[in-house]
GROMACS .gro file of C-alpha atoms in nm:
model
  198
    1MET     CA    1   0.679  -4.641 -17.269
    2SER     CA    2   0.719  -4.986 -17.101
    3THR     CA    3   0.506  -5.090 -16.803
    4ILE     CA    4   0.808  -5.088 -16.568
    5ARG     CA    5   0.907  -4.732 -16.666
    6LEU     CA    6   0.543  -4.612 -16.635
    7TYR     CA    7   0.505  -4.742 -16.279
    8THR     CA    8   0.850  -4.610 -16.184
    9ARG     CA    9   0.732  -4.265 -16.297
   10LEU     CA   10   0.411  -4.310 -16.099
   11LEU     CA   11   0.601  -4.397 -15.779
   12LEU     CA   12   0.824  -4.093 -15.820
   13CYS     CA   13   0.516  -3.879 -15.867
   14THR     CA   14   0.345  -4.012 -15.552
   15ARG     CA   15   0.650  -3.926 -15.342
   16ARG     CA   16   0.650  -3.565 -15.453
   17THR     CA   17   0.279  -3.487 -15.465
   18SER     CA   18   0.000  -3.432 -15.215
   19ILE     CA   19  -0.359  -3.358 -15.296
   20SER     CA   20  -0.531  -3.069 -15.114
   21LEU     CA   21  -0.881  -3.144 -14.991
   22SER     CA   22  -1.174  -2.903 -14.997
   23ASN     CA   23  -1.146  -2.855 -14.617
   24GLY     CA   24  -0.779  -2.765 -14.633
   25GLY     CA   25  -0.642  -3.111 -14.540
   26SER     CA   26  -0.424  -3.338 -14.751
   27ILE     CA   27  -0.389  -3.698 -14.850
   28GLY     CA   28  -0.038  -3.842 -14.821
   29ASN     CA   29   0.166  -4.072 -15.036
   30ARG     CA   30  -0.033  -4.379 -14.941
   31ALA     CA   31  -0.363  -4.248 -15.072
   32ILE     CA   32  -0.203  -4.119 -15.392
   33ALA     CA   33  -0.070  -4.464 -15.468
   34LEU     CA   34  -0.434  -4.582 -15.477
   35ALA     CA   35  -0.534  -4.320 -15.735
   36SER     CA   36  -0.614  -4.413 -16.093
   37PRO     CA   37  -0.296  -4.496 -16.287
   38ALA     CA   38  -0.436  -4.314 -16.589
   39ALA     CA   39  -0.495  -3.995 -16.388
   40ALA     CA   40  -0.148  -4.014 -16.233
   41ALA     CA   41   0.003  -4.072 -16.575
   42VAL     CA   42  -0.151  -3.749 -16.696
   43ARG     CA   43  -0.016  -3.557 -16.398
   44CYS     CA   44   0.335  -3.700 -16.434
   45ALA     CA   45   0.362  -3.703 -16.810
   46PRO     CA   46   0.601  -3.460 -16.981
   47ALA     CA   47   0.453  -3.129 -17.097
   48SER     CA   48   0.478  -3.228 -17.463
   49THR     CA   49   0.271  -3.538 -17.387
   50ARG     CA   50   0.012  -3.360 -17.173
   51ARG     CA   51  -0.068  -3.115 -17.450
   52THR     CA   52  -0.208  -3.393 -17.667
   53PHE     CA   53  -0.491  -3.459 -17.421
   54GLY     CA   54  -0.654  -3.124 -17.503
   55THR     CA   55  -0.683  -3.190 -17.876
   56ALA     CA   56  -1.032  -3.346 -17.872
   57SER     CA   57  -1.187  -3.077 -17.654
   58SER     CA   58  -1.022  -2.804 -17.862
   59SER     CA   59  -1.174  -2.947 -18.180
   60ARG     CA   60  -1.514  -2.958 -18.011
   61LEU     CA   61  -1.479  -2.592 -17.919
   62ASP     CA   62  -1.378  -2.507 -18.276
   63SER     CA   63  -1.684  -2.688 -18.411
   64SER     CA   64  -1.908  -2.463 -18.201
   65LYS     CA   65  -1.791  -2.153 -18.386
   66PRO     CA   66  -2.061  -1.994 -18.610
   67ASP     CA   67  -2.071  -2.100 -18.971
   68PRO     CA   68  -1.949  -1.802 -19.184
   69THR     CA   69  -2.204  -1.899 -19.450
   70SER     CA   70  -2.502  -1.871 -19.213
   71SER     CA   71  -2.730  -1.565 -19.219
   72ALA     CA   72  -2.618  -1.469 -18.867
   73SER     CA   73  -2.256  -1.443 -18.986
   74LYS     CA   74  -2.323  -1.238 -19.297
   75THR     CA   75  -2.156  -0.900 -19.314
   76ARG     CA   76  -2.344  -0.576 -19.348
   77ALA     CA   77  -2.219  -0.548 -19.706
   78GLN     CA   78  -2.362  -0.890 -19.794
   79LEU     CA   79  -2.699  -0.804 -19.641
   80ASP     CA   80  -2.706  -0.471 -19.825
   81ALA     CA   81  -2.626  -0.646 -20.154
   82GLU     CA   82  -2.910  -0.895 -20.101
   83GLU     CA   83  -3.151  -0.613 -20.014
   84ARG     CA   84  -3.057  -0.423 -20.330
   85LYS     CA   85  -3.115  -0.737 -20.535
   86LEU     CA   86  -3.460  -0.791 -20.381
   87LEU     CA   87  -3.551  -0.425 -20.434
   88HIS     CA   88  -3.439  -0.440 -20.798
   89GLU     CA   89  -3.654  -0.750 -20.855
   90TYR     CA   90  -3.951  -0.582 -20.686
   91GLU     CA   91  -3.914  -0.267 -20.897
   92LYS     CA   92  -3.905  -0.469 -21.217
   93ILE     CA   93  -4.218  -0.671 -21.131
   94ALA     CA   94  -4.415  -0.379 -20.986
   95THR     CA   95  -4.335  -0.153 -21.284
   96HIS     CA   96  -4.442  -0.423 -21.529
   97THR     CA   97  -4.767  -0.475 -21.335
   98LEU     CA   98  -4.860  -0.106 -21.337
   99GLU     CA   99  -4.773  -0.068 -21.705
  100GLU     CA  100  -4.994  -0.366 -21.793
  101LEU     CA  101  -5.280  -0.222 -21.587
  102ALA     CA  102  -5.239   0.121 -21.750
  103ILE     CA  103  -5.274  -0.034 -22.097
  104ARG     CA  104  -5.574  -0.244 -21.991
  105PHE     CA  105  -5.760   0.046 -21.828
  106ASP     CA  106  -5.692   0.265 -22.131
  107ASP     CA  107  -5.843  -0.008 -22.352
  108ILE     CA  108  -6.150  -0.027 -22.127
  109GLY     CA  109  -6.206   0.347 -22.169
  110GLU     CA  110  -6.195   0.311 -22.547
  111GLU     CA  111  -6.427   0.009 -22.542
  112LEU     CA  112  -6.687   0.195 -22.337
  113GLY     CA  113  -6.641   0.529 -22.517
  114LEU     CA  114  -6.659   0.732 -22.195
  115ASP     CA  115  -6.593   1.105 -22.214
  116ASP     CA  116  -6.513   1.154 -21.846
  117TYR     CA  117  -6.275   0.859 -21.830
  118ASP     CA  118  -5.901   0.915 -21.805
  119VAL     CA  119  -5.592   0.704 -21.735
  120GLU     CA  120  -5.261   0.851 -21.625
  121TYR     CA  121  -4.942   0.670 -21.530
  122ALA     CA  122  -4.631   0.855 -21.411
  123ASN     CA  123  -4.356   0.806 -21.152
  124GLY     CA  124  -4.491   0.475 -21.032
  125VAL     CA  125  -4.845   0.603 -20.977
  126LEU     CA  126  -5.141   0.487 -21.187
  127THR     CA  127  -5.454   0.702 -21.166
  128ILE     CA  128  -5.781   0.590 -21.328
  129SER     CA  129  -6.051   0.858 -21.325
  130MET     CA  130  -6.394   0.714 -21.408
  131GLY     CA  131  -6.616   1.019 -21.367
  132GLU     CA  132  -6.907   0.953 -21.134
  133LYS     CA  133  -6.781   0.598 -21.077
  134GLY     CA  134  -6.489   0.735 -20.879
  135THR     CA  135  -6.111   0.725 -20.907
  136TYR     CA  136  -5.860   0.448 -20.855
  137VAL     CA  137  -5.505   0.523 -20.745
  138ILE     CA  138  -5.259   0.234 -20.770
  139ASN     CA  139  -4.896   0.291 -20.680
  140LYS     CA  140  -4.569   0.125 -20.591
  141GLN     CA  141  -4.449   0.127 -20.230
  142PRO     CA  142  -4.075   0.037 -20.247
  143PRO     CA  143  -3.994   0.052 -19.873
  144ASN     CA  144  -4.247  -0.227 -19.811
  145LYS     CA  145  -4.206  -0.390 -20.155
  146GLN     CA  146  -4.582  -0.363 -20.202
  147ILE     CA  147  -4.843  -0.221 -20.436
  148TRP     CA  148  -5.098   0.003 -20.269
  149ILE     CA  149  -5.442   0.071 -20.407
  150SER     CA  150  -5.708   0.326 -20.321
  151SER     CA  151  -6.042   0.201 -20.453
  152PRO     CA  152  -6.362   0.410 -20.475
  153ILE     CA  153  -6.550   0.088 -20.393
  154SER     CA  154  -6.348  -0.108 -20.135
  155GLY     CA  155  -6.115   0.161 -20.004
  156PRO     CA  156  -5.739   0.135 -19.942
  157GLU     CA  157  -5.554  -0.196 -19.951
  158ARG     CA  158  -5.199  -0.328 -19.973
  159PHE     CA  159  -5.069  -0.614 -20.186
  160ASP     CA  160  -4.753  -0.824 -20.150
  161TYR     CA  161  -4.598  -1.026 -20.429
  162ASP     CA  162  -4.595  -1.405 -20.412
  163TYR     CA  163  -4.290  -1.513 -20.614
  164ALA     CA  164  -4.399  -1.876 -20.619
  165LYS     CA  165  -4.750  -1.806 -20.755
  166LYS     CA  166  -4.642  -1.492 -20.946
  167GLU     CA  167  -4.930  -1.282 -20.819
  168TRP     CA  168  -5.002  -0.982 -20.598
  169PHE     CA  169  -5.214  -1.081 -20.299
  170CYS     CA  170  -5.375  -0.911 -20.000
  171ARG     CA  171  -5.267  -1.053 -19.664
  172HIS     CA  172  -5.598  -0.963 -19.503
  173THR     CA  173  -5.850  -1.084 -19.761
  174LYS     CA  174  -5.624  -1.334 -19.945
  175GLU     CA  175  -5.766  -1.189 -20.269
  176THR     CA  176  -5.531  -1.110 -20.557
  177LEU     CA  177  -5.501  -0.765 -20.710
  178GLY     CA  178  -5.623  -0.891 -21.047
  179THR     CA  179  -5.930  -1.058 -20.892
  180LEU     CA  180  -6.020  -0.743 -20.697
  181LEU     CA  181  -5.998  -0.514 -20.999
  182ASN     CA  182  -6.182  -0.756 -21.225
  183ARG     CA  183  -6.466  -0.787 -20.975
  184GLU     CA  184  -6.501  -0.415 -20.904
  185ILE     CA  185  -6.462  -0.285 -21.263
  186SER     CA  186  -6.702  -0.548 -21.394
  187ALA     CA  187  -6.960  -0.449 -21.131
  188ALA     CA  188  -6.910  -0.076 -21.198
  189PHE     CA  189  -6.965  -0.099 -21.576
  190GLY     CA  190  -7.191  -0.402 -21.596
  191GLY     CA  191  -6.967  -0.632 -21.797
  192GLU     CA  192  -6.674  -0.869 -21.776
  193PHE     CA  193  -6.341  -0.688 -21.780
  194ALA     CA  194  -6.057  -0.934 -21.724
  195MET     CA  195  -5.731  -0.792 -21.594
  196PRO     CA  196  -5.390  -0.885 -21.744
  197ILE     CA  197  -5.257  -0.977 -21.399
  198SER     CA  198  -5.352  -1.239 -21.143
   0.00000   0.00000   0.00000
């Protein structure tokens, strides 16, 4: 649009328009002629032209929409699938841990030749009966993804799995399950009995 046509449109606009003030008054044609040419151009521009001024703000609004890949935007189905995957991984690691401990404790009983010593593992629960030394119960706890232990020496404790270090650890004492069992079994039988887990 040429400069002459733009100002002609502005003059036509100022003759037809009045601006209402906050107190109910108005400013006449003279004051409108002093307004910003750019602002008047927006007011007097055709509808097709005025629509283009909202493009930038619309894009900014669109950019504020949540990212569908973020955790906050994940569907219930996606969260359930991730939870099932974590639970499957936990079950695999916890089962392997208890099976390894069952084999190790059975070997300890044979090494010591104890008559009142018994190891039983079934349904995710490992029970080690050591006669007068007491009984250990070590079991999986799927809802918490933990391994729980009841020790005749230190009492009950819970262990979480550290995937980076590949070890079961106690959040309270920071001691690993393998370290705890090695220390207590070695003290109970007066020897060094290393555990197959850390």
